[in-house]
mmCIF file of C-alpha atoms and ligand atoms in Angstrom:
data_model
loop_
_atom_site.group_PDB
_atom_site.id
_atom_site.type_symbol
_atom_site.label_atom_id
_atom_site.label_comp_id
_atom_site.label_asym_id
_atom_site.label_seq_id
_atom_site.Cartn_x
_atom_site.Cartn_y
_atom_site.Cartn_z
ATOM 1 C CA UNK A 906 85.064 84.985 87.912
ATOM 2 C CA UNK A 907 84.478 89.016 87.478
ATOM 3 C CA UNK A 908 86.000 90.894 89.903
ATOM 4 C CA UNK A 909 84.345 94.428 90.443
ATOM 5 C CA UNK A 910 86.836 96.278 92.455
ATOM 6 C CA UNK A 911 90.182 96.324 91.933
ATOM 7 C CA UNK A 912 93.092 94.515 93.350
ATOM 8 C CA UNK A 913 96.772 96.377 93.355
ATOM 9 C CA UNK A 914 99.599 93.481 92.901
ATOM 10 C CA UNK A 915 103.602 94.406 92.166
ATOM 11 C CA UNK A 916 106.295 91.839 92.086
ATOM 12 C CA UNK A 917 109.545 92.827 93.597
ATOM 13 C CA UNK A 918 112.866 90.749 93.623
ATOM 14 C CA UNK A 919 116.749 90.716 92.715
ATOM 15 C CA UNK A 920 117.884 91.323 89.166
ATOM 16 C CA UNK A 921 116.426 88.154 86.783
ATOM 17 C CA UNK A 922 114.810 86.786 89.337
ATOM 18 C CA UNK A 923 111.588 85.403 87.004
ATOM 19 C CA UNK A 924 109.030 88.443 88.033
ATOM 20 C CA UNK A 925 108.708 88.997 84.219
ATOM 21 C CA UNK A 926 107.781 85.648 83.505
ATOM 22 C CA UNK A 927 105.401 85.297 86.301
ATOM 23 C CA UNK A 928 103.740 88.043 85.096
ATOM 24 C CA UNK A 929 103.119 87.017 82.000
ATOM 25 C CA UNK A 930 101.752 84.141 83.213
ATOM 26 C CA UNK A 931 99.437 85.262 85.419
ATOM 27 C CA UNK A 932 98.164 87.700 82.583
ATOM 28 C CA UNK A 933 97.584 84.538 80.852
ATOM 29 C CA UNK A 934 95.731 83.188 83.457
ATOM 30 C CA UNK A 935 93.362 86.258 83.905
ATOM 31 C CA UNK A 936 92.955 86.812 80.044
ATOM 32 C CA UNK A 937 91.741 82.925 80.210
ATOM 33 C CA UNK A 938 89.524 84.006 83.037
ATOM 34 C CA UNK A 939 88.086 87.114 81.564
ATOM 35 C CA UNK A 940 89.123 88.813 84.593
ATOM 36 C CA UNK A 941 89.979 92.724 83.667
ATOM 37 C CA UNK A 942 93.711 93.601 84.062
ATOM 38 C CA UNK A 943 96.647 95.734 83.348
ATOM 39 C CA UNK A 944 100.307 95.029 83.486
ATOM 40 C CA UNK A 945 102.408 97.703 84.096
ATOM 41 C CA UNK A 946 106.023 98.679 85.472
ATOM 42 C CA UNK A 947 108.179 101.028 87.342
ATOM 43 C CA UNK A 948 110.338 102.705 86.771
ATOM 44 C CA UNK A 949 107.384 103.668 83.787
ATOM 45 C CA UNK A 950 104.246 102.623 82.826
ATOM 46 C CA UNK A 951 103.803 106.158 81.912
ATOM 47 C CA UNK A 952 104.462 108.132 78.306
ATOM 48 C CA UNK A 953 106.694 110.398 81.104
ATOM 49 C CA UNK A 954 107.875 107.974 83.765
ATOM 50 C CA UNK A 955 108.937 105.620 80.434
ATOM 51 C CA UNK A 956 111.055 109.310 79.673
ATOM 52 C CA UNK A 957 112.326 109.208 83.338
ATOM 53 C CA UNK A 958 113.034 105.300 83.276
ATOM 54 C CA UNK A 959 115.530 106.252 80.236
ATOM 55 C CA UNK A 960 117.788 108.407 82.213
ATOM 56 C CA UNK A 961 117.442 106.644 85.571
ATOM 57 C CA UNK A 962 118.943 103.290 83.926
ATOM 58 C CA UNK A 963 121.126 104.774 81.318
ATOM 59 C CA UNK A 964 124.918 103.000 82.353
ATOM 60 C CA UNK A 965 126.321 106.612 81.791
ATOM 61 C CA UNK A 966 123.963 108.781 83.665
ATOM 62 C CA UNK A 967 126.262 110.579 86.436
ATOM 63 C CA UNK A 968 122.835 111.494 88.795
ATOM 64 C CA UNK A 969 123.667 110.956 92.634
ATOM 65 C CA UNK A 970 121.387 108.802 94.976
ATOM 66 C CA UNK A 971 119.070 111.754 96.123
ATOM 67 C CA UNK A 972 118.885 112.706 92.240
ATOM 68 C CA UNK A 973 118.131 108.936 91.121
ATOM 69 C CA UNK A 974 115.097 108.275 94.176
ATOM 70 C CA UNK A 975 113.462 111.730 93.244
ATOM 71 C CA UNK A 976 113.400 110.896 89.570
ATOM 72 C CA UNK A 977 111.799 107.618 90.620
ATOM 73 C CA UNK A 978 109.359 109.289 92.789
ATOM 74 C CA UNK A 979 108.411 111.640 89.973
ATOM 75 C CA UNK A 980 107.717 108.834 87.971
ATOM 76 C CA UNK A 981 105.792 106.716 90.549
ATOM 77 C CA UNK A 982 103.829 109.864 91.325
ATOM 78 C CA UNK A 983 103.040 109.577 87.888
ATOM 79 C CA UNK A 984 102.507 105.985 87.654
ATOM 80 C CA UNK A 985 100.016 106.271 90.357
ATOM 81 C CA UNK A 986 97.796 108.721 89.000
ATOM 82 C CA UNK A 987 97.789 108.500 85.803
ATOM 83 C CA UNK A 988 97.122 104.190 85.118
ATOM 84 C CA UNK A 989 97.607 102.832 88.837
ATOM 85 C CA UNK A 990 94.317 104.853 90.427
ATOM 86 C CA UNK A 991 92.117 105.154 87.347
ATOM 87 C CA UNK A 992 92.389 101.647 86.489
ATOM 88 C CA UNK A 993 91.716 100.190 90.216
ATOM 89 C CA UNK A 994 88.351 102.563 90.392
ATOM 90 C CA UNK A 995 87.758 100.863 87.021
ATOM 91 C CA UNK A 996 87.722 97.382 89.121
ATOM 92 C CA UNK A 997 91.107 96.029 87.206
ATOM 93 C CA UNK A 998 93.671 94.432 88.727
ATOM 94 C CA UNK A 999 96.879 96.567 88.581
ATOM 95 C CA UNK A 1000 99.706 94.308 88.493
ATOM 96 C CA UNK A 1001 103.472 96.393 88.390
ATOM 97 C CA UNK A 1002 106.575 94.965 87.744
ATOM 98 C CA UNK A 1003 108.430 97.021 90.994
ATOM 99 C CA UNK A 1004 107.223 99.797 93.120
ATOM 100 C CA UNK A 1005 107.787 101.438 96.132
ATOM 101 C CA UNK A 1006 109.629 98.830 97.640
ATOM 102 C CA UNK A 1007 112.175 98.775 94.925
ATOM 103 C CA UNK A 1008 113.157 102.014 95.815
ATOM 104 C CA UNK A 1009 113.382 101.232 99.712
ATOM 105 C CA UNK A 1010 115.835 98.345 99.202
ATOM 106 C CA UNK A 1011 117.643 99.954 95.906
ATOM 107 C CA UNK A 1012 118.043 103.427 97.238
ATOM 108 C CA UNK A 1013 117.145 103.205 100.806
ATOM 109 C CA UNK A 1014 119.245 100.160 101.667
ATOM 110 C CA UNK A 1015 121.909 98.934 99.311
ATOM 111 C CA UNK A 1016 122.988 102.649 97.746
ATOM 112 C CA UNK A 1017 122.383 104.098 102.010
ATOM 113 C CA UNK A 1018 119.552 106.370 101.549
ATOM 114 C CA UNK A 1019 118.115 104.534 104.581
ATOM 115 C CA UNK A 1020 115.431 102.208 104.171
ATOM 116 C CA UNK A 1021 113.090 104.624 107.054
ATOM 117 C CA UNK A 1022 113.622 107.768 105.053
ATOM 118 C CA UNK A 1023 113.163 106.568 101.719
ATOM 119 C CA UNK A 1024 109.834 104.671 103.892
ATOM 120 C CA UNK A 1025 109.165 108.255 104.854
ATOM 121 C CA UNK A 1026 109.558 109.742 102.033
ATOM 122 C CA UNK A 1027 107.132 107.490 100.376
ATOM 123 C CA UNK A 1028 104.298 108.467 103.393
ATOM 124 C CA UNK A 1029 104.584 112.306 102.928
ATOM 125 C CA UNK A 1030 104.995 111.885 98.875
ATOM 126 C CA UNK A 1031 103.078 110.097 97.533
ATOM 127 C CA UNK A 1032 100.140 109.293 100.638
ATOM 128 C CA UNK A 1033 101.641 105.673 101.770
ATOM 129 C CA UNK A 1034 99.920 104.107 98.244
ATOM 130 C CA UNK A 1035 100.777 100.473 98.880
ATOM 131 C CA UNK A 1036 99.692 97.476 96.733
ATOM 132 C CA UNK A 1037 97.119 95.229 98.471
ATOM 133 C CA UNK A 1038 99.790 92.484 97.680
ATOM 134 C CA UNK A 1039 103.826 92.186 96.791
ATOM 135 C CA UNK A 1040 105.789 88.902 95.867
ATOM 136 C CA UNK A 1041 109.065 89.260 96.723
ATOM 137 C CA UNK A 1042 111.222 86.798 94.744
ATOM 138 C CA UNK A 1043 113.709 84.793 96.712
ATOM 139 C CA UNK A 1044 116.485 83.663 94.672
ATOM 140 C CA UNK A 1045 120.358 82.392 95.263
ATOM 141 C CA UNK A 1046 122.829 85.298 93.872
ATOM 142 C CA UNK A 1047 124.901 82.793 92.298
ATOM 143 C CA UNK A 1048 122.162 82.020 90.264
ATOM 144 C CA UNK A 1049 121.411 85.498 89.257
ATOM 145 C CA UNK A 1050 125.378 85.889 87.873
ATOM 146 C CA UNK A 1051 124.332 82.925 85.681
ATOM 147 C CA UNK A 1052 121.099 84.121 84.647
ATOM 148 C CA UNK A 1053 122.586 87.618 83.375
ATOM 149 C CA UNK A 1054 125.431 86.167 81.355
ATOM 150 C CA UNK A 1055 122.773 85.778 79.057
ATOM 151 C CA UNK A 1056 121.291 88.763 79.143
ATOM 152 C CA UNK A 1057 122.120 90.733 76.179
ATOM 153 C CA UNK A 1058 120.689 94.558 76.991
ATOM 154 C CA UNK A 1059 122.324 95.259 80.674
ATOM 155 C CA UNK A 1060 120.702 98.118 82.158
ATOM 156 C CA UNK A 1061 123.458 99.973 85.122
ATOM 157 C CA UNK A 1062 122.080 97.361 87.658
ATOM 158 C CA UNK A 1063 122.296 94.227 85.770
ATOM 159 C CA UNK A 1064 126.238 94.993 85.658
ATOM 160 C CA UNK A 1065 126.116 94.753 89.704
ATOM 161 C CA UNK A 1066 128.414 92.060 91.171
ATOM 162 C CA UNK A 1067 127.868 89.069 93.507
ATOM 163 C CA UNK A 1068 128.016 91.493 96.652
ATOM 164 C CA UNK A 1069 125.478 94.273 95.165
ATOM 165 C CA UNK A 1070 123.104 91.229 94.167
ATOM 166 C CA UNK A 1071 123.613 89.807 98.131
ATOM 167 C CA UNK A 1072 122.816 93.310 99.508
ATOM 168 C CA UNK A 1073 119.567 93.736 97.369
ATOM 169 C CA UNK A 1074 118.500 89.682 98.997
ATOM 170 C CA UNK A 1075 119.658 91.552 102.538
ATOM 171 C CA UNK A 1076 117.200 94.056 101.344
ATOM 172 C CA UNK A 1077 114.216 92.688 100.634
ATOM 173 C CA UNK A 1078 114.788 90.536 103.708
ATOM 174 C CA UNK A 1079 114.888 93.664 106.018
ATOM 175 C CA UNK A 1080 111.560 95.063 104.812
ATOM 176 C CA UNK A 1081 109.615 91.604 104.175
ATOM 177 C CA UNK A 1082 107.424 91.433 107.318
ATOM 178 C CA UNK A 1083 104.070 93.309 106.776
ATOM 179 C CA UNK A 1084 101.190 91.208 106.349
ATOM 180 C CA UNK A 1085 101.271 92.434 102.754
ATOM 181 C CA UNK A 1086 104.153 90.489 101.506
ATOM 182 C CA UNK A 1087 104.355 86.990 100.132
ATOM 183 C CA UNK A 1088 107.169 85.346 100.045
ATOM 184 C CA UNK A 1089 108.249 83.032 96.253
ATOM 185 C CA UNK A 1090 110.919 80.743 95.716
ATOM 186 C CA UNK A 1091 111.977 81.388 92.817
ATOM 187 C CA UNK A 1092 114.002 77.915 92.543
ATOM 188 C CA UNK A 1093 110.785 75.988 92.117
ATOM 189 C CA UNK A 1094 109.507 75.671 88.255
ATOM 190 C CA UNK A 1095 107.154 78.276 86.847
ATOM 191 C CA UNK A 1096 104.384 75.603 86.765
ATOM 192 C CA UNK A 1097 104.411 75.665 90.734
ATOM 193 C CA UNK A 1098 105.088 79.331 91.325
ATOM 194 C CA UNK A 1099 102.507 80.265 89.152
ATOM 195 C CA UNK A 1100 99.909 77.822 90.833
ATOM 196 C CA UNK A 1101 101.205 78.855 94.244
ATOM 197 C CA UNK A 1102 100.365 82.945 92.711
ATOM 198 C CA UNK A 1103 96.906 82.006 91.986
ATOM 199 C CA UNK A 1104 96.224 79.920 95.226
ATOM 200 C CA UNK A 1105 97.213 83.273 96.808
ATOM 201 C CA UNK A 1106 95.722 85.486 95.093
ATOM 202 C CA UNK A 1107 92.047 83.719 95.206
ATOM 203 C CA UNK A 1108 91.498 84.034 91.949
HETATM 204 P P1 TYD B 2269 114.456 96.048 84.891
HETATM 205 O O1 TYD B 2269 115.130 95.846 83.597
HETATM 206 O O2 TYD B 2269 112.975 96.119 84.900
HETATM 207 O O3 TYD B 2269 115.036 95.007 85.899
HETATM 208 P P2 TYD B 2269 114.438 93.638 86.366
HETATM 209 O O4 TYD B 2269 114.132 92.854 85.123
HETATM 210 O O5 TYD B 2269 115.509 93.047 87.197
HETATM 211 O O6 TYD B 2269 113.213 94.005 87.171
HETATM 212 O O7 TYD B 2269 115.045 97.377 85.489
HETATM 213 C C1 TYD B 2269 114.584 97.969 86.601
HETATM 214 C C2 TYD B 2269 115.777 98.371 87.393
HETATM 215 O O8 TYD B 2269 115.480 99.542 88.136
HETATM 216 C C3 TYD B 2269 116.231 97.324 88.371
HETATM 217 O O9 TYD B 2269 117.619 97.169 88.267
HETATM 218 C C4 TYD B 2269 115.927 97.934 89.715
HETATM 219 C C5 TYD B 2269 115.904 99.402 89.458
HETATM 220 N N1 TYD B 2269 114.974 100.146 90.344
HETATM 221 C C6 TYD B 2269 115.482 100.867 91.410
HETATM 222 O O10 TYD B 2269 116.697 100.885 91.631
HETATM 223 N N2 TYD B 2269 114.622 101.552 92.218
HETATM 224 C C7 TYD B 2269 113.270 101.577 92.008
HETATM 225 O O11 TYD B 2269 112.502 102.213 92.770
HETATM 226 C C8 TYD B 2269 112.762 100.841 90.883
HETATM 227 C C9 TYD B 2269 111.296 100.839 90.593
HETATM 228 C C10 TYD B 2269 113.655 100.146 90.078
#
């Protein structure tokens, strides 16, 4: 199946929660299908934003919370305009690992931004641009500990302890109602999620 306009899709979740690997699976799929895609990610998916992404992770970077969300909103503006537009009105399928709502439950919830005024923010910024679909990744935070013991490049996140990674669940549980949103549980195998991702999408 061609698709001729384009469809916007970011995956959203705790720390190792198997968004990567989804992805890459679905860009499987839709290279299979001959279906015209691009996989990006925030923060980057720009030359700059990749820049910004540097600094915003670095373990040793001393920015405060107002400092870190701006930086990501530079980049997202960024993002946005320079792959995420151009390659919708080409009739791809955008797919982002993290956006916007990244930043509401990061930021705006579990560093107290406030989810409604990093929301706000987002509406007078950068026009409201939502994806036309986000998986949120549900997964136990025990089970994130144990995945990132084997992780060997931490970025200042990954470091986070049980509590941070139980906040960030809170989070995405607090914003997780708009009709947008579809739900994964991210216990099941990849087989099944996957399937479950293309039975959703309609592809
Ligand atoms: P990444 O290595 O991509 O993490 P993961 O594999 O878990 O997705 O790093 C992205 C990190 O950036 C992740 O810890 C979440 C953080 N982040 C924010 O705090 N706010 C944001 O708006 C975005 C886009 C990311």
């Amino acid at each position: 199946m061609k698709l001729n306009k384009g469809l916007f899709i970011s995956f959203e979740g705790p720390e190792a929660s198997g968004k990567s690997s989804q992805i890459l699976l679905l860009s499987k799929y839709l290279k299979k299908s001959k279906i015209p895609y691009i996989i990006s990610r925030e923060p980057g998916g720009t030359d700059f934003a990749e820049k910004l992404r540097k600094l915003i992770l670095d373990n040793k970077s001393t920015i405060n919370n107002l400092e870190e969300l701006l930086l990501l909103m530079a980049a997202r503006s960024n993002h946005i305009n320079e792959v995420i537009i151009p390659n919708l009105k080409k009739g791809k399928i955008v797919i982002t690992d993290r956006y916007a709502d990244s930043s509401f439950v990061y930021q705006g919830y579990v560093n107290k931004f406030g989810i409604k005024r990093a929301q706000k923010l987002h509406k007078e910024l950068l026009n409201n641009f939502f994806p036309d679909y986000t998986f949120i990744f549900k997964i136990n935070p025990k089970e994130i500990i144990k995945r990132l013991k084997k992780r060997k490049v931490k970025n200042k996140y990954d470091k986070s302890n049980l509590l941070f990674h139980q906040k960030i669940i809170q989070g995405y549980k607090k914003i997780a109602n708009p009709k947008r949103y579809i739900t994964v549980d991210a216990s099941l195998s990849k087989d099944i999620i996957h399937k479950n991702i293309i039975k959703k999408l309609k592809l």
